[in-house]
Coordinates of C-alpha atoms and ligand atoms in Angstrom, one line a residue:
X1313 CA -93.8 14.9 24.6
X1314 CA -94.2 17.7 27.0
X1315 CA -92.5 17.5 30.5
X1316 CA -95.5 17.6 32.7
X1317 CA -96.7 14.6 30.2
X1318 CA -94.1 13.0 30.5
X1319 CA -94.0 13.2 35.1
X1320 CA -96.9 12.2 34.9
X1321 CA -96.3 8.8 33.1
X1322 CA -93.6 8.5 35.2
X1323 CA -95.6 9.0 38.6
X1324 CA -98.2 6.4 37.0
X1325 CA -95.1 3.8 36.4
X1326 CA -93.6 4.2 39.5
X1327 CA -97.1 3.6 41.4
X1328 CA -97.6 0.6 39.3
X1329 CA -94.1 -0.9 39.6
X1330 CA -93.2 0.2 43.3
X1331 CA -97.0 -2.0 44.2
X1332 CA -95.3 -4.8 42.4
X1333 CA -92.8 -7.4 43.7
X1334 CA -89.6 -6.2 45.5
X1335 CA -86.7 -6.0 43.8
X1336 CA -85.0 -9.3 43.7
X1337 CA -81.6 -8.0 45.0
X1338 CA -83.9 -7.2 48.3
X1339 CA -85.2 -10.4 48.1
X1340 CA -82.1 -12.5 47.8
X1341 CA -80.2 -10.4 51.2
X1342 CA -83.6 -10.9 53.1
X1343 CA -83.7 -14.4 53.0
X1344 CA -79.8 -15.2 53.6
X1345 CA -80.2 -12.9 56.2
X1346 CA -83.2 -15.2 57.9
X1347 CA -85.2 -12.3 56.9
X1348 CA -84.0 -10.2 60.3
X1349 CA -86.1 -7.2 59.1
X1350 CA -89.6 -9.3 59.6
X1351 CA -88.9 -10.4 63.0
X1352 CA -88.6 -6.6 63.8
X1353 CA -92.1 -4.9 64.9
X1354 CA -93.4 -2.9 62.5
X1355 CA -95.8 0.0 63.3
X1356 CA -99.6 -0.6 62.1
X1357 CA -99.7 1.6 59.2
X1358 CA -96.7 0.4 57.8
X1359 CA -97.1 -2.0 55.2
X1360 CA -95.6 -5.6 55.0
X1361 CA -93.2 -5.4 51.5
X1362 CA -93.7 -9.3 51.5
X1363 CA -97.0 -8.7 50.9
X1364 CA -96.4 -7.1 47.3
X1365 CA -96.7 -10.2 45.7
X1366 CA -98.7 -9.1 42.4
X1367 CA -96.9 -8.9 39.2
X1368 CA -98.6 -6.6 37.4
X1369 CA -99.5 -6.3 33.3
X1370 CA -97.8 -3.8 31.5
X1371 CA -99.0 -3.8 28.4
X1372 CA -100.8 -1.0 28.8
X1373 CA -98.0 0.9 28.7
X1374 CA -97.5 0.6 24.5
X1375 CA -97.9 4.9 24.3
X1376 CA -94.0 4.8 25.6
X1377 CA -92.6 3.5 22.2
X1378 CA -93.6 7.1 21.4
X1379 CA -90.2 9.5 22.3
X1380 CA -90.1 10.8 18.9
X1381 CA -88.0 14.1 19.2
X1382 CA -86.0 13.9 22.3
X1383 CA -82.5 15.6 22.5
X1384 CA -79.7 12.7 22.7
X1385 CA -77.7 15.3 25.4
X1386 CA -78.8 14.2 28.9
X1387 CA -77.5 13.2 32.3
X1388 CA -79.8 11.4 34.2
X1389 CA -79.6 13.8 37.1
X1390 CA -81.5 16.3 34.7
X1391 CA -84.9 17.1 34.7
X1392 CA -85.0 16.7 31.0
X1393 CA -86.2 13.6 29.8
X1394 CA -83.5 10.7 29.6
X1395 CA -81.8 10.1 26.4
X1396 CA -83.8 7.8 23.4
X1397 CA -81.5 4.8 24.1
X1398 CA -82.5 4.6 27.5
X1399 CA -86.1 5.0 27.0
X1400 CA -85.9 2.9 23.5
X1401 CA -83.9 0.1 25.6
X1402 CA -86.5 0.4 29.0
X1403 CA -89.5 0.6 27.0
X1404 CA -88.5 -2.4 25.5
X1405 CA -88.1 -4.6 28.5
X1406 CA -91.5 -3.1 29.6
X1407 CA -93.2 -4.1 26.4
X1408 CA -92.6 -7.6 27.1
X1409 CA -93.9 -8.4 30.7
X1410 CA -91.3 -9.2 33.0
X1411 CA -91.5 -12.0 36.1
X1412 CA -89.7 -8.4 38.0
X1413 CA -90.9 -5.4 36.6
X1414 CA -88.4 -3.1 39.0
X1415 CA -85.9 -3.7 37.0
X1416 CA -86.8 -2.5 33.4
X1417 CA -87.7 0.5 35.1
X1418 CA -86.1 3.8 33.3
X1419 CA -83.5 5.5 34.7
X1420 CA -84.9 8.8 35.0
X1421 CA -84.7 8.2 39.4
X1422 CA -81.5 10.5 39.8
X1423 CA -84.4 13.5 39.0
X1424 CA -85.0 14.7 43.0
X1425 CA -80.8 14.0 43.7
X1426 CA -80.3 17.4 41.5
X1427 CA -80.5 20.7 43.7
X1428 CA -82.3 22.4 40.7
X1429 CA -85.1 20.6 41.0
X1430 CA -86.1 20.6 44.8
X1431 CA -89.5 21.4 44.1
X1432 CA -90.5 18.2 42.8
X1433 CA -92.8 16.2 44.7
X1434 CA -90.7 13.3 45.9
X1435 CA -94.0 11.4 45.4
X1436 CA -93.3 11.2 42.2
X1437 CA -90.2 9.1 42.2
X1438 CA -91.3 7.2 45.9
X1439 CA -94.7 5.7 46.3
X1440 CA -96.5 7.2 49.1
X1441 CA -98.9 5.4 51.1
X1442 CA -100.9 6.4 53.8
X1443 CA -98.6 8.0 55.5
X1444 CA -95.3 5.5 54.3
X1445 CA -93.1 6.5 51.3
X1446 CA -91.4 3.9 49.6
X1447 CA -88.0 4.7 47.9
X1448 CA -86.4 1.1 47.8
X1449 CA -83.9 0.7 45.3
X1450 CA -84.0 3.7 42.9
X1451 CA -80.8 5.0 42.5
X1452 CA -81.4 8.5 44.6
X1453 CA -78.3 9.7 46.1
X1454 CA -79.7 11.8 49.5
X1455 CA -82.7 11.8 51.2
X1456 CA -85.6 13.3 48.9
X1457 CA -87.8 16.3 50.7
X1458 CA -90.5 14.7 52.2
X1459 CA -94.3 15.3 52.7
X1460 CA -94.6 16.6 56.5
X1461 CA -97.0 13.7 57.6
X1462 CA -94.4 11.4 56.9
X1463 CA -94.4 8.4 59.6
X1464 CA -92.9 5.9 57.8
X1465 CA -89.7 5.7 55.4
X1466 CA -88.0 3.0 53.5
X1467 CA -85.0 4.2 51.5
X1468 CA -83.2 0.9 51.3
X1469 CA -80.4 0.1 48.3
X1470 CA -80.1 3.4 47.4
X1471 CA -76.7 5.6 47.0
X1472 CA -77.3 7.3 49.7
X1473 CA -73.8 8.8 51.5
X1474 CA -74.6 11.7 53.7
X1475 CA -77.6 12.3 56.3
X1476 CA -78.2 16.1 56.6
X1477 CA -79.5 18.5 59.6
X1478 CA -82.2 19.2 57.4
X1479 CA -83.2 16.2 55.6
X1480 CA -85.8 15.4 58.5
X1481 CA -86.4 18.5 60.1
X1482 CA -89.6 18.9 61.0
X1483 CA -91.0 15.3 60.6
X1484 CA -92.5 15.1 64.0
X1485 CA -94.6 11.9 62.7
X1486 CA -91.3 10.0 61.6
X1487 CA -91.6 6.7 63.5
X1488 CA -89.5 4.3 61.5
X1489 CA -86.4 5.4 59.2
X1490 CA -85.1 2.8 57.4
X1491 CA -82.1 3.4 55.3
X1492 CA -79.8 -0.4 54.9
X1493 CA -77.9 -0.8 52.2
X1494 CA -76.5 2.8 50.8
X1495 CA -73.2 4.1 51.4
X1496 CA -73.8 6.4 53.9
X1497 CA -70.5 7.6 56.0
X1498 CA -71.5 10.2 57.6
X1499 CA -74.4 12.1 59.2
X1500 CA -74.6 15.4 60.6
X1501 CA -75.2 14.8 64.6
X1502 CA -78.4 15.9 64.9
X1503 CA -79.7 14.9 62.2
X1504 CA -82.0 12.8 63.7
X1505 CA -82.3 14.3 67.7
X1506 CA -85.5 16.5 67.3
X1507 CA -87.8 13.4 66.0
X1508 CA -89.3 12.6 69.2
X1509 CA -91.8 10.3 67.6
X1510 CA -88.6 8.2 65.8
X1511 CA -88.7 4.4 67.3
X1512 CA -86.8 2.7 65.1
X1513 CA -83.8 3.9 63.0
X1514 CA -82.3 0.9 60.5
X1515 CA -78.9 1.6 59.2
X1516 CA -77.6 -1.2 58.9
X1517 CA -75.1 -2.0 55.2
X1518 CA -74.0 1.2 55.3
X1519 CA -70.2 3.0 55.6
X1520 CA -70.6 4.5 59.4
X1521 CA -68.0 4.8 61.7
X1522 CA -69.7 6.8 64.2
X1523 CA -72.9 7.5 65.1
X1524 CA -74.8 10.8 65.9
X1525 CA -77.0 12.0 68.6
X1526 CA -80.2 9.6 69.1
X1527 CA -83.6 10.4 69.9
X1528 CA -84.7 9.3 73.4
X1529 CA -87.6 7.5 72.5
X1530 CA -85.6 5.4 70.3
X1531 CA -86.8 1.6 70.9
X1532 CA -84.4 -0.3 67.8
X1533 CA -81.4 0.6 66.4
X1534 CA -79.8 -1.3 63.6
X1535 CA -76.0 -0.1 62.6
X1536 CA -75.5 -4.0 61.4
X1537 CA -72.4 -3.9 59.5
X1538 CA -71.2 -0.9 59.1
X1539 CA -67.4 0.3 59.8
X1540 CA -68.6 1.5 63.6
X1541 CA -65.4 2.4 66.1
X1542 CA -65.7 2.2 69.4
X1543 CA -64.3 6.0 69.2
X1544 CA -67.5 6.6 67.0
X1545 CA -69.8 5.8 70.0
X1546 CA -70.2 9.1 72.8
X1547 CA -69.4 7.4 76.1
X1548 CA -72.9 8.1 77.0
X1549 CA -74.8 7.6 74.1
X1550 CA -77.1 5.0 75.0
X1551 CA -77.8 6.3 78.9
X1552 CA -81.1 8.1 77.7
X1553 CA -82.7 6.3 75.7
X1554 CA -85.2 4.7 78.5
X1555 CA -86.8 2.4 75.4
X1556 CA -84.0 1.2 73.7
X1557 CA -85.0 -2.8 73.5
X1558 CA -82.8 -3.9 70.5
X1559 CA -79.3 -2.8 69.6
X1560 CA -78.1 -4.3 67.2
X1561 CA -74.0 -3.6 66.4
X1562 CA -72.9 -6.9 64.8
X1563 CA -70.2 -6.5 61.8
X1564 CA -68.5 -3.3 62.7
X1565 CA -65.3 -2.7 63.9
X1566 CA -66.0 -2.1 67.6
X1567 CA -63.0 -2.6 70.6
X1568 CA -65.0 -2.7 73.7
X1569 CA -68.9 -3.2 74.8
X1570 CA -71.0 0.0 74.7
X1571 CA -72.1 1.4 77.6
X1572 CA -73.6 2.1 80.0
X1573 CA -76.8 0.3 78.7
X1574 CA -80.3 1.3 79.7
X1575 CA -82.4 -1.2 81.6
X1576 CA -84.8 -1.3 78.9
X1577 CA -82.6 -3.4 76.7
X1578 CA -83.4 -6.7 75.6
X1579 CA -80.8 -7.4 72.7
X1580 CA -77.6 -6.4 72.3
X1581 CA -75.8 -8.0 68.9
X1582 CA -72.3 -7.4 69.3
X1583 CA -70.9 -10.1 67.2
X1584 CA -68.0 -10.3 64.7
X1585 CA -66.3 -7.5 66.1
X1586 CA -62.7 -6.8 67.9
X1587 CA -63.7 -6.6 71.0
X1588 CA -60.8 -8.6 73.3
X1589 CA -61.4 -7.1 76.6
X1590 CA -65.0 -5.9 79.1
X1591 CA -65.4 -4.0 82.2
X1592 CA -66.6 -6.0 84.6
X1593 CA -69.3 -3.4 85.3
X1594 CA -70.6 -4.1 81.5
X1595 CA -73.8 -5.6 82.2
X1596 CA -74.2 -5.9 85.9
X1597 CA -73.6 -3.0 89.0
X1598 CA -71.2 -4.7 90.7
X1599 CA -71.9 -2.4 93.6
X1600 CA -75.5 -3.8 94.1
X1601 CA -75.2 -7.7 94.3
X1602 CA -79.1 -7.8 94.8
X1603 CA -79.5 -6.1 91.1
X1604 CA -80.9 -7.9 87.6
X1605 CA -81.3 -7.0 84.4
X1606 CA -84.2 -9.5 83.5
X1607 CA -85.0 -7.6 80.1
X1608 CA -81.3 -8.0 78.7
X1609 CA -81.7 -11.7 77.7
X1610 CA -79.7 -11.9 74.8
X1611 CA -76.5 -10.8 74.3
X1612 CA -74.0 -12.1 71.4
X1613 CA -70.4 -11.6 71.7
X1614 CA -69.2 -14.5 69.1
X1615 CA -66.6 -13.7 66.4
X1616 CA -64.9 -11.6 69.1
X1617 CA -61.1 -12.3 69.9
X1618 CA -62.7 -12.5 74.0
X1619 CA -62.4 -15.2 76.4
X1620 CA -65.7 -15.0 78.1
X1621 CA -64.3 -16.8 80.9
X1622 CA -62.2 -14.3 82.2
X1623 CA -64.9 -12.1 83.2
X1624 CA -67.4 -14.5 86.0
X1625 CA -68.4 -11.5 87.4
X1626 CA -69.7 -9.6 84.6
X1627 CA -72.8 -11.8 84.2
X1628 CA -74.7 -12.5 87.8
X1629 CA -77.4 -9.6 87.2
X1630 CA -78.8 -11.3 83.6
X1631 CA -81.1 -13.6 83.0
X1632 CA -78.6 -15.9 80.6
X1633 CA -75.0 -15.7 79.9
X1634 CA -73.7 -14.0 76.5
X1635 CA -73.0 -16.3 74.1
X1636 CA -69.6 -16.6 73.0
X1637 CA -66.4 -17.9 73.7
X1638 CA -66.0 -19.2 77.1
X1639 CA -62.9 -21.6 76.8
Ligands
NAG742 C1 -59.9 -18.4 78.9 O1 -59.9 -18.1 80.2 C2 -59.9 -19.2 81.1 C3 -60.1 -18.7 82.5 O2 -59.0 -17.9 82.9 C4 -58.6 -20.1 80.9 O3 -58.7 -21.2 81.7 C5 -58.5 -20.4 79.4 O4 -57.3 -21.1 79.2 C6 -58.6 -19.2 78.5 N1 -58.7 -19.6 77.1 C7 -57.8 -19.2 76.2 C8 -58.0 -19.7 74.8 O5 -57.0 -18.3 76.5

């Protein structure tokens, strides 16, 4: 079969598999994790992934038995087609219709990880949507080039380890990045500080143990466990970002509270980390008695080694106390 043959079948797969359910690895971690993802806002164009409920039919897909004369040499990261055991064995499990079809699909994905072939149109591998690309769970190992109108990405369970300058450069659409569950350690600092239009940025299952420069318009950030140092975190970091509402920092390895913290925030996870000690001034200006901080109504510091107690006047400006350990 001829190469541009053979993309297209794959574009046609991937449409009709990526449509289908969500790969049941996704599933599983949403619902032990209460399904934290759905409680977060998600713009209007985005699509709910719960929503993919439809298994589809694949029997239409009989023509792949066909792979007569492929060459047995080839990596995965080639453009090449894959090796006939691969296709023989994925074909196979496509033949007979699965409850999951994401997982019998072929393991051609690693095609947009290989420099040599940077002209391929991400779409391809990723669905895209409107103006969402979905690239959940296929193996790619750095962020694919993507189309410029790009507002909306999922990239989650991937192999992701390193976040580029240029991987987002001139998305000024990009509202929501979400990249959980790769292995990402590092990313170049401003990787992300020239999307103005970026509101939330999910990281969380990653390696990090710093984070760059944010956006200002930034309303969510998710670094959920990660290996996050409080020597990874600029002192200011958070100062300027006037819309940050929900920080979420739980599972990392942090020593102290972030700060300072803009008024805007309403959540600031900070559990299961090693944080023994606070300023005083963490939350509340102790300068300015008359001073709240209505908005910051939840705050977790459990699975710290802190006594809460130690620190009554760390709390009179918010609407609640942390919760935590206060014996
Ligand atoms: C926590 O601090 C309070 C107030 O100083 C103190 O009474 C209590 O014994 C401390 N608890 C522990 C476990 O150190």
């Amino acid at each position: 079969m001829r190469l541009p043959a053979f993309l297209g079948l794959l574009a046609l797969m991937l449409q009709e598999a990526g449509t289908a359910s969500l790969p049941k690895k996704m599933r599983k971690r949403r619902e032990e994790e209460g399904d934290a993802y759905a409680a977060l806002p998600l713009g209007d164009e985005a699509l709910n992934p719960e929503s993919y409920g439809e298994v589809i039919d694949l029997s239409n897909y009989e023509e792949l038995t066909d792979y007569g004369d492929q060459s047995p040499e080839v990596k995965v990261t080639s453009l090449a087609p894959p090796t006939r055991t691969s296709l023989t064995k994925s074909t196979k499990a496509l033949r007979t219709p699965s409850p999951n079809p994401m997982l019998a699909r072929p393991t051609t994905l690693g095609l947009l990880t290989s420099p040599a072939n940077h002209g391929l149109p991400t779409c391809l591998v990723c669905v895209c949507l409107g103006s969402s690309v979905y690239c959940d769970d296929i193996e790619l190992e750095s962020i694919p080039p993507l189309p410029r109108a790009t507002a909306y990405l999922y990239a989650r369970f991937n192999r992701i380890s390193h976040i580029r300058a240029e991987d987002f450069k001139g998305l000024t659409k990009m509202k929501r990045i979400d990249l959980s569950g790769n292995s990402i350690s590092s990313i170049d600092n401003d990787a992300f500080l020239l999307l103005a239009a970026l509101r939330d940025l999910i990281l969380s299952e990653n390696q990090l143990a710093a984070l760059p420069v944010l956006p200002n318009g930034i309303e969510i950030l998710d670094v959920r466990l990660n290996r996050l140092q409080s020597s990874g975190i600029q002192p200011e970091a958070f100062r300027a970002l006037e819309k940050l509402r929900f920080l979420y920092l739980a599972d990392n390895l942090l020593e102290s509270v972030p700060g300072p913290l803009p008024l805007s925030l309403r959540s600031l996870h900070l559990q299961n980390n090693r944080i023994e000690t606070m300023r005083s001034d963490s939350f509340c200006d102790a300068e300015e008695h008359r001073h709240t901080r209505r908005q910051l109504e939840d705050i977790r510091l459990d699975g710290n080694p802190i006594n809460l107690s130690l620190f009554p006047g760390a709390y009179f400006c918010l609407p609640r106390l942390p919760i935590g350990r206060f014996i």
